[in-house]
Amino acid sequence: MNDYIIRAIAANDQIRAFAAVTTETVETARQDHNTSPVATAALGRLLTAGAMMGVMMKGDKDILTLQIKAGGPLEGITVTADSRGRVKGYVGNPDVCIPANSKGKLDVAGAVGVGFMNVIKDMGLKEPYVGQVVLQTSEIAEDLTYYFATSEQVPSAVGLGVLMNKDNTVRQAGGFIVQLMPFAEESTISRLEENIKKINSVTDLLEEGHTPESLLEKVLDGFDMEINDKIPTEFYCNCSRERVERALISIGRKELNEMIQEGKPIEMNCHFCNKNYEFSVEELKEILRKCK
Ligand SMILES: [Zn+2]
């Protein structure tokens, strides 16, 4: 497991920053969902952001969900992360194949299309926090920058990148989120802006051998930076046969009876990791007996 996230502060706490390398995480997602290159890139960017935003949450049981609902051929993306670096996600249509964009790159914006993004934070309260923004470019990083500015009132810079190998496996994935605290001074802001301008592509930097640590050193060039935390991150789905069984119990006797009447085994699919769980008619009858 080589993927991890670092959390840092800089300029006397005026800046907080996160950076991550997520190559294995995104490659696991690609294998689980058999995603096309552009679908892998889009999902990978959102997974990388989700992993970092997950560890921003304070509670052990807090859950973050990022939902992109848009009209492009990708048919949306959903990512869920916990506060311990575990992240999972899927796209509506993993087979999307569209021509490269004008820069010759995978056309993530074209695949995502026009729409909006929901940021849902379940922090164990009665109601989850929900922030919604209209997608600005559908390239995902800019959309998250816009979300942070408008919904959370935190000026931020977000960089995300996924680079594929020729055989369509994931070569590099990672990103950063840098945020200005309300008391940030003008000089801090302008220096940070200058630094960000110099960064063209996260994947280029990863290709050059940059780590999350050295990536942040580049973004925060000229500031004193203190790394507070290094958190392993991975694509992790918590589904299990028991959970699927509990879901089947919860749908009720009537529906279960109908399934049994069909006389055929049923297959339940986990959207997040694409794992299939098969239940025979005998097993369904067993579940029906547990059903009140
Ligand atoms: Zn699963």
mmCIF file of C-alpha atoms and ligand atoms in Angstrom:
data_model
loop_
_atom_site.group_PDB
_atom_site.id
_atom_site.type_symbol
_atom_site.label_atom_id
_atom_site.label_comp_id
_atom_site.label_asym_id
_atom_site.label_seq_id
_atom_site.Cartn_x
_atom_site.Cartn_y
_atom_site.Cartn_z
ATOM 1 C CA MET A 1 0.000 0.000 0.000
ATOM 2 C CA ASN A 2 1.819 3.094 -1.241
ATOM 3 C CA ASP A 3 -1.060 5.578 -1.303
ATOM 4 C CA TYR A 4 -1.262 8.190 1.413
ATOM 5 C CA ILE A 5 -2.480 11.668 2.300
ATOM 6 C CA ILE A 6 -0.522 14.302 4.188
ATOM 7 C CA ARG A 7 -2.015 17.121 6.193
ATOM 8 C CA ALA A 8 0.030 20.256 6.723
ATOM 9 C CA ILE A 9 -0.165 23.830 7.956
ATOM 10 C CA ALA A 10 1.894 26.773 6.786
ATOM 11 C CA ALA A 11 2.454 30.501 7.306
ATOM 12 C CA ASN A 12 1.577 30.461 11.020
ATOM 13 C CA ASP A 13 -1.660 28.532 10.462
ATOM 14 C CA GLN A 14 -2.874 30.913 7.754
ATOM 15 C CA ILE A 15 -2.829 28.024 5.302
ATOM 16 C CA ARG A 16 -3.954 24.460 5.702
ATOM 17 C CA ALA A 17 -3.057 21.969 3.030
ATOM 18 C CA PHE A 18 -3.562 18.383 1.968
ATOM 19 C CA ALA A 19 -1.814 16.342 -0.686
ATOM 20 C CA ALA A 20 -2.286 12.759 -1.761
ATOM 21 C CA VAL A 21 -0.941 10.094 -4.012
ATOM 22 C CA THR A 22 -3.763 7.724 -4.993
ATOM 23 C CA THR A 23 -2.386 5.649 -7.875
ATOM 24 C CA GLU A 24 -3.269 2.261 -6.337
ATOM 25 C CA THR A 25 -6.628 3.520 -5.087
ATOM 26 C CA VAL A 26 -7.657 4.638 -8.576
ATOM 27 C CA GLU A 27 -6.226 1.494 -10.184
ATOM 28 C CA THR A 28 -8.320 -0.640 -7.801
ATOM 29 C CA ALA A 29 -11.393 1.374 -8.795
ATOM 30 C CA ARG A 30 -10.530 0.862 -12.460
ATOM 31 C CA GLN A 31 -10.204 -2.896 -12.009
ATOM 32 C CA ASP A 32 -13.376 -3.224 -9.922
ATOM 33 C CA HIS A 33 -15.504 -1.257 -12.376
ATOM 34 C CA ASN A 34 -13.611 -1.983 -15.592
ATOM 35 C CA THR A 35 -13.735 1.714 -16.441
ATOM 36 C CA SER A 36 -12.700 3.228 -19.769
ATOM 37 C CA PRO A 37 -9.743 5.686 -19.623
ATOM 38 C CA VAL A 38 -11.899 8.826 -19.464
ATOM 39 C CA ALA A 39 -14.184 7.215 -16.874
ATOM 40 C CA THR A 40 -11.115 6.199 -14.839
ATOM 41 C CA ALA A 41 -9.779 9.768 -15.002
ATOM 42 C CA ALA A 42 -13.086 11.309 -13.887
ATOM 43 C CA LEU A 43 -13.698 8.777 -11.124
ATOM 44 C CA GLY A 44 -10.042 8.972 -10.057
ATOM 45 C CA ARG A 45 -10.133 12.744 -9.692
ATOM 46 C CA LEU A 46 -13.254 12.600 -7.539
ATOM 47 C CA LEU A 47 -11.894 9.676 -5.473
ATOM 48 C CA THR A 48 -8.691 11.631 -4.820
ATOM 49 C CA ALA A 49 -10.632 14.721 -3.727
ATOM 50 C CA GLY A 50 -13.003 12.578 -1.656
ATOM 51 C CA ALA A 51 -10.146 10.865 0.169
ATOM 52 C CA MET A 52 -8.639 14.247 1.123
ATOM 53 C CA MET A 53 -11.991 15.802 2.050
ATOM 54 C CA GLY A 54 -12.797 12.703 4.116
ATOM 55 C CA VAL A 55 -9.779 13.201 6.354
ATOM 56 C CA MET A 56 -10.769 16.869 6.831
ATOM 57 C CA MET A 57 -13.718 15.608 8.893
ATOM 58 C CA LYS A 58 -13.194 15.361 12.615
ATOM 59 C CA GLY A 59 -15.369 12.485 13.826
ATOM 60 C CA ASP A 60 -14.319 8.853 13.599
ATOM 61 C CA LYS A 61 -17.662 7.868 12.100
ATOM 62 C CA ASP A 62 -18.156 10.898 9.847
ATOM 63 C CA ILE A 63 -18.951 10.043 6.234
ATOM 64 C CA LEU A 64 -18.482 12.299 3.224
ATOM 65 C CA THR A 65 -20.312 11.757 -0.055
ATOM 66 C CA LEU A 66 -19.569 13.597 -3.284
ATOM 67 C CA GLN A 67 -22.228 13.233 -5.948
ATOM 68 C CA ILE A 68 -21.912 14.592 -9.442
ATOM 69 C CA LYS A 69 -25.247 14.614 -11.224
ATOM 70 C CA ALA A 70 -24.777 15.729 -14.784
ATOM 71 C CA GLY A 71 -26.031 15.125 -18.276
ATOM 72 C CA GLY A 72 -22.840 13.833 -19.917
ATOM 73 C CA PRO A 73 -22.367 10.245 -21.143
ATOM 74 C CA LEU A 74 -20.641 9.297 -17.876
ATOM 75 C CA GLU A 75 -24.083 9.527 -16.218
ATOM 76 C CA GLY A 76 -22.741 10.910 -12.940
ATOM 77 C CA ILE A 77 -20.189 9.944 -10.310
ATOM 78 C CA THR A 78 -20.639 9.023 -6.664
ATOM 79 C CA VAL A 79 -17.792 8.867 -4.151
ATOM 80 C CA THR A 80 -17.966 8.132 -0.430
ATOM 81 C CA ALA A 81 -15.094 8.532 2.019
ATOM 82 C CA ASP A 82 -14.590 8.172 5.746
ATOM 83 C CA SER A 83 -12.308 10.213 7.984
ATOM 84 C CA ARG A 84 -9.632 7.506 7.984
ATOM 85 C CA GLY A 85 -8.603 7.628 4.338
ATOM 86 C CA ARG A 86 -10.926 4.933 3.041
ATOM 87 C CA VAL A 87 -12.763 5.847 -0.131
ATOM 88 C CA LYS A 88 -15.028 4.114 -2.654
ATOM 89 C CA GLY A 89 -17.000 5.189 -5.680
ATOM 90 C CA TYR A 90 -18.543 4.476 -9.054
ATOM 91 C CA VAL A 91 -19.684 6.115 -12.261
ATOM 92 C CA GLY A 92 -23.039 5.694 -13.993
ATOM 93 C CA ASN A 93 -21.553 4.459 -17.257
ATOM 94 C CA PRO A 94 -18.053 2.934 -16.988
ATOM 95 C CA ASP A 95 -17.758 2.307 -20.751
ATOM 96 C CA VAL A 96 -17.738 5.935 -21.949
ATOM 97 C CA CYS A 97 -15.488 6.500 -24.922
ATOM 98 C CA ILE A 98 -15.346 10.011 -26.367
ATOM 99 C CA PRO A 99 -12.692 11.794 -28.426
ATOM 100 C CA ALA A 100 -9.821 13.599 -26.665
ATOM 101 C CA ASN A 101 -10.286 17.307 -25.934
ATOM 102 C CA SER A 102 -8.621 20.142 -27.852
ATOM 103 C CA LYS A 103 -5.431 19.673 -25.802
ATOM 104 C CA GLY A 104 -5.261 16.009 -26.771
ATOM 105 C CA LYS A 105 -6.139 14.962 -23.208
ATOM 106 C CA LEU A 106 -8.870 12.718 -21.866
ATOM 107 C CA ASP A 107 -12.023 14.829 -22.056
ATOM 108 C CA VAL A 108 -13.262 14.571 -18.462
ATOM 109 C CA ALA A 109 -15.434 17.685 -18.813
ATOM 110 C CA GLY A 110 -17.077 16.263 -21.929
ATOM 111 C CA ALA A 111 -17.734 12.930 -20.241
ATOM 112 C CA VAL A 112 -19.153 14.536 -17.080
ATOM 113 C CA GLY A 113 -21.251 17.151 -18.891
ATOM 114 C CA VAL A 114 -23.298 19.987 -17.482
ATOM 115 C CA GLY A 115 -24.880 19.548 -14.090
ATOM 116 C CA PHE A 116 -24.278 19.986 -10.394
ATOM 117 C CA MET A 117 -22.392 18.543 -7.454
ATOM 118 C CA ASN A 118 -23.650 17.650 -4.016
ATOM 119 C CA VAL A 119 -21.330 17.508 -1.026
ATOM 120 C CA ILE A 120 -22.958 15.578 1.797
ATOM 121 C CA LYS A 121 -21.339 15.306 5.229
ATOM 122 C CA ASP A 122 -22.946 12.873 7.621
ATOM 123 C CA MET A 123 -21.521 13.763 11.008
ATOM 124 C CA GLY A 124 -23.935 11.693 13.073
ATOM 125 C CA LEU A 125 -26.339 14.599 13.553
ATOM 126 C CA LYS A 126 -30.049 14.448 12.829
ATOM 127 C CA GLU A 127 -29.606 16.018 9.414
ATOM 128 C CA PRO A 128 -26.493 15.681 7.261
ATOM 129 C CA TYR A 129 -24.819 18.815 5.938
ATOM 130 C CA VAL A 130 -25.600 19.216 2.221
ATOM 131 C CA GLY A 131 -23.882 21.726 -0.052
ATOM 132 C CA GLN A 132 -24.793 21.994 -3.707
ATOM 133 C CA VAL A 133 -23.058 23.838 -6.519
ATOM 134 C CA VAL A 134 -23.539 24.077 -10.245
ATOM 135 C CA LEU A 135 -20.569 22.559 -12.086
ATOM 136 C CA GLN A 136 -18.336 25.347 -13.403
ATOM 137 C CA THR A 137 -16.066 23.485 -15.831
ATOM 138 C CA SER A 138 -16.913 19.815 -15.098
ATOM 139 C CA GLU A 139 -13.161 19.162 -14.798
ATOM 140 C CA ILE A 140 -13.854 18.474 -11.092
ATOM 141 C CA ALA A 141 -10.927 20.354 -9.463
ATOM 142 C CA GLU A 142 -12.309 23.769 -10.466
ATOM 143 C CA ASP A 143 -15.779 22.671 -9.420
ATOM 144 C CA LEU A 144 -14.508 21.801 -5.952
ATOM 145 C CA THR A 145 -12.647 25.128 -5.731
ATOM 146 C CA TYR A 146 -15.958 26.819 -6.499
ATOM 147 C CA TYR A 147 -17.750 24.655 -3.922
ATOM 148 C CA PHE A 148 -15.273 25.565 -1.175
ATOM 149 C CA ALA A 149 -15.540 29.275 -2.016
ATOM 150 C CA THR A 150 -19.324 29.475 -2.233
ATOM 151 C CA SER A 151 -20.659 26.808 0.153
ATOM 152 C CA GLU A 152 -17.965 26.773 2.823
ATOM 153 C CA GLN A 153 -16.626 30.332 2.295
ATOM 154 C CA VAL A 154 -13.070 28.980 2.317
ATOM 155 C CA PRO A 155 -10.845 30.257 -0.503
ATOM 156 C CA SER A 156 -9.081 27.159 -1.825
ATOM 157 C CA ALA A 157 -6.947 25.826 -4.613
ATOM 158 C CA VAL A 158 -7.589 22.273 -5.753
ATOM 159 C CA GLY A 159 -5.374 20.262 -8.107
ATOM 160 C CA LEU A 160 -6.280 16.745 -9.198
ATOM 161 C CA GLY A 161 -4.792 14.457 -11.800
ATOM 162 C CA VAL A 162 -4.943 10.938 -13.205
ATOM 163 C CA LEU A 163 -2.520 9.719 -15.865
ATOM 164 C CA MET A 164 -2.989 6.432 -17.723
ATOM 165 C CA ASN A 165 -0.484 3.943 -19.080
ATOM 166 C CA LYS A 166 -0.703 2.875 -22.722
ATOM 167 C CA ASP A 167 -2.457 -0.330 -21.596
ATOM 168 C CA ASN A 168 -5.115 1.850 -19.872
ATOM 169 C CA THR A 169 -3.991 0.999 -16.349
ATOM 170 C CA VAL A 170 -3.395 3.893 -13.950
ATOM 171 C CA ARG A 171 0.125 5.299 -14.090
ATOM 172 C CA GLN A 172 -0.198 8.234 -11.688
ATOM 173 C CA ALA A 173 -2.964 9.695 -9.577
ATOM 174 C CA GLY A 174 -2.941 12.316 -6.887
ATOM 175 C CA GLY A 175 -3.779 15.854 -5.946
ATOM 176 C CA PHE A 176 -3.760 18.652 -3.422
ATOM 177 C CA ILE A 177 -6.170 20.968 -1.630
ATOM 178 C CA VAL A 178 -4.802 24.205 -0.181
ATOM 179 C CA GLN A 179 -7.033 26.463 1.891
ATOM 180 C CA LEU A 180 -6.712 29.978 3.283
ATOM 181 C CA MET A 181 -7.912 30.635 6.785
ATOM 182 C CA PRO A 182 -10.088 33.759 7.360
ATOM 183 C CA PHE A 183 -7.224 35.688 8.977
ATOM 184 C CA ALA A 184 -4.810 35.110 6.071
ATOM 185 C CA GLU A 185 -2.826 38.214 5.186
ATOM 186 C CA GLU A 186 -2.803 39.802 1.752
ATOM 187 C CA SER A 187 0.870 38.933 1.242
ATOM 188 C CA THR A 188 0.179 35.274 2.011
ATOM 189 C CA ILE A 189 -2.689 35.213 -0.463
ATOM 190 C CA SER A 190 -0.723 36.779 -3.315
ATOM 191 C CA ARG A 191 2.328 34.580 -2.753
ATOM 192 C CA LEU A 192 0.137 31.457 -2.744
ATOM 193 C CA GLU A 193 -1.595 32.604 -5.925
ATOM 194 C CA GLU A 194 1.808 33.037 -7.598
ATOM 195 C CA ASN A 195 2.851 29.529 -6.544
ATOM 196 C CA ILE A 196 -0.376 27.958 -7.798
ATOM 197 C CA LYS A 197 -0.036 29.702 -11.170
ATOM 198 C CA LYS A 198 3.275 27.900 -11.734
ATOM 199 C CA ILE A 199 1.694 24.479 -11.338
ATOM 200 C CA ASN A 200 0.371 23.267 -14.637
ATOM 201 C CA SER A 201 -0.384 19.671 -13.966
ATOM 202 C CA VAL A 202 -0.374 17.429 -10.924
ATOM 203 C CA THR A 203 0.342 14.373 -13.046
ATOM 204 C CA ASP A 204 3.410 16.026 -14.620
ATOM 205 C CA LEU A 205 4.775 16.593 -11.127
ATOM 206 C CA LEU A 206 4.035 13.024 -10.082
ATOM 207 C CA GLU A 207 5.745 11.831 -13.265
ATOM 208 C CA GLU A 208 8.795 13.861 -12.247
ATOM 209 C CA GLY A 209 8.874 11.815 -9.054
ATOM 210 C CA HIS A 210 7.164 14.228 -6.693
ATOM 211 C CA THR A 211 5.646 12.860 -3.494
ATOM 212 C CA PRO A 212 2.740 14.452 -1.575
ATOM 213 C CA GLU A 213 5.376 16.075 0.645
ATOM 214 C CA SER A 214 7.399 17.606 -2.179
ATOM 215 C CA LEU A 215 4.203 18.525 -4.044
ATOM 216 C CA LEU A 216 3.122 20.643 -1.082
ATOM 217 C CA GLU A 217 6.620 22.108 -0.769
ATOM 218 C CA LYS A 218 6.169 23.343 -4.330
ATOM 219 C CA VAL A 219 2.661 24.698 -3.742
ATOM 220 C CA LEU A 220 3.783 26.305 -0.476
ATOM 221 C CA ASP A 221 7.154 27.516 -1.738
ATOM 222 C CA GLY A 222 8.470 30.324 0.466
ATOM 223 C CA PHE A 223 6.228 29.440 3.427
ATOM 224 C CA ASP A 224 7.292 27.514 6.490
ATOM 225 C CA MET A 225 5.391 24.245 6.252
ATOM 226 C CA GLU A 226 4.691 21.782 9.012
ATOM 227 C CA ILE A 227 3.397 18.301 8.200
ATOM 228 C CA ASN A 228 1.011 17.165 10.926
ATOM 229 C CA ASP A 229 -0.219 13.858 9.677
ATOM 230 C CA LYS A 230 0.380 11.068 7.175
ATOM 231 C CA ILE A 231 -2.685 8.912 6.580
ATOM 232 C CA PRO A 232 -2.721 5.773 4.404
ATOM 233 C CA THR A 233 -5.523 5.853 1.847
ATOM 234 C CA GLU A 234 -7.145 3.039 -0.120
ATOM 235 C CA PHE A 235 -10.146 2.039 -2.192
ATOM 236 C CA TYR A 236 -12.174 0.191 0.385
ATOM 237 C CA CYS A 237 -15.748 -1.085 0.258
ATOM 238 C CA ASN A 238 -17.422 -2.228 3.438
ATOM 239 C CA CYS A 239 -20.022 -4.391 1.711
ATOM 240 C CA SER A 240 -20.364 -8.007 2.811
ATOM 241 C CA ARG A 241 -22.738 -10.919 2.392
ATOM 242 C CA GLU A 242 -24.192 -10.161 5.836
ATOM 243 C CA ARG A 243 -24.956 -6.568 4.860
ATOM 244 C CA VAL A 244 -26.663 -7.684 1.654
ATOM 245 C CA GLU A 245 -28.652 -10.225 3.676
ATOM 246 C CA ARG A 246 -29.757 -7.501 6.066
ATOM 247 C CA ALA A 247 -30.799 -5.403 3.072
ATOM 248 C CA LEU A 248 -32.848 -8.329 1.741
ATOM 249 C CA ILE A 249 -34.518 -8.769 5.150
ATOM 250 C CA SER A 250 -35.388 -5.083 5.161
ATOM 251 C CA ILE A 251 -37.263 -5.216 1.857
ATOM 252 C CA GLY A 252 -39.960 -7.295 3.554
ATOM 253 C CA ARG A 253 -41.808 -10.583 3.258
ATOM 254 C CA LYS A 254 -43.923 -9.704 0.239
ATOM 255 C CA GLU A 255 -40.997 -8.870 -2.041
ATOM 256 C CA LEU A 256 -38.967 -11.823 -0.774
ATOM 257 C CA ASN A 257 -41.887 -14.166 -1.382
ATOM 258 C CA GLU A 258 -42.130 -12.896 -4.950
ATOM 259 C CA MET A 259 -38.420 -13.581 -5.485
ATOM 260 C CA ILE A 260 -38.847 -17.114 -4.135
ATOM 261 C CA GLN A 261 -41.903 -17.691 -6.374
ATOM 262 C CA GLU A 262 -39.731 -16.839 -9.375
ATOM 263 C CA GLY A 263 -37.785 -19.977 -8.497
ATOM 264 C CA LYS A 264 -34.457 -18.558 -9.649
ATOM 265 C CA PRO A 265 -31.348 -17.527 -7.733
ATOM 266 C CA ILE A 266 -30.952 -13.759 -7.457
ATOM 267 C CA GLU A 267 -27.841 -11.674 -7.828
ATOM 268 C CA MET A 268 -27.290 -8.521 -5.798
ATOM 269 C CA ASN A 269 -24.675 -6.052 -7.003
ATOM 270 C CA CYS A 270 -22.750 -3.585 -4.842
ATOM 271 C CA HIS A 271 -22.614 -0.317 -6.823
ATOM 272 C CA PHE A 272 -19.516 0.878 -5.012
ATOM 273 C CA CYS A 273 -17.179 -2.043 -5.708
ATOM 274 C CA ASN A 274 -19.196 -3.952 -8.331
ATOM 275 C CA LYS A 275 -19.092 -7.168 -6.323
ATOM 276 C CA ASN A 276 -21.941 -9.615 -6.940
ATOM 277 C CA TYR A 277 -23.650 -11.611 -4.217
ATOM 278 C CA GLU A 278 -25.724 -14.566 -5.330
ATOM 279 C CA PHE A 279 -28.535 -16.034 -3.252
ATOM 280 C CA SER A 280 -30.139 -19.379 -4.111
ATOM 281 C CA VAL A 281 -33.861 -19.969 -3.661
ATOM 282 C CA GLU A 282 -33.033 -22.043 -0.563
ATOM 283 C CA GLU A 283 -31.021 -19.149 0.874
ATOM 284 C CA LEU A 284 -33.857 -16.735 0.120
ATOM 285 C CA LYS A 285 -36.242 -19.004 2.030
ATOM 286 C CA GLU A 286 -33.808 -18.977 4.943
ATOM 287 C CA ILE A 287 -33.755 -15.162 4.835
ATOM 288 C CA LEU A 288 -37.560 -15.095 4.709
ATOM 289 C CA ARG A 289 -37.624 -17.066 7.963
ATOM 290 C CA LYS A 290 -35.513 -14.324 9.610
ATOM 291 C CA CYS A 291 -37.966 -11.737 8.314
ATOM 292 C CA LYS A 292 -40.569 -10.414 10.724
HETATM 293 ZN ZN ZN B 1 -18.991 -3.213 -2.214
#
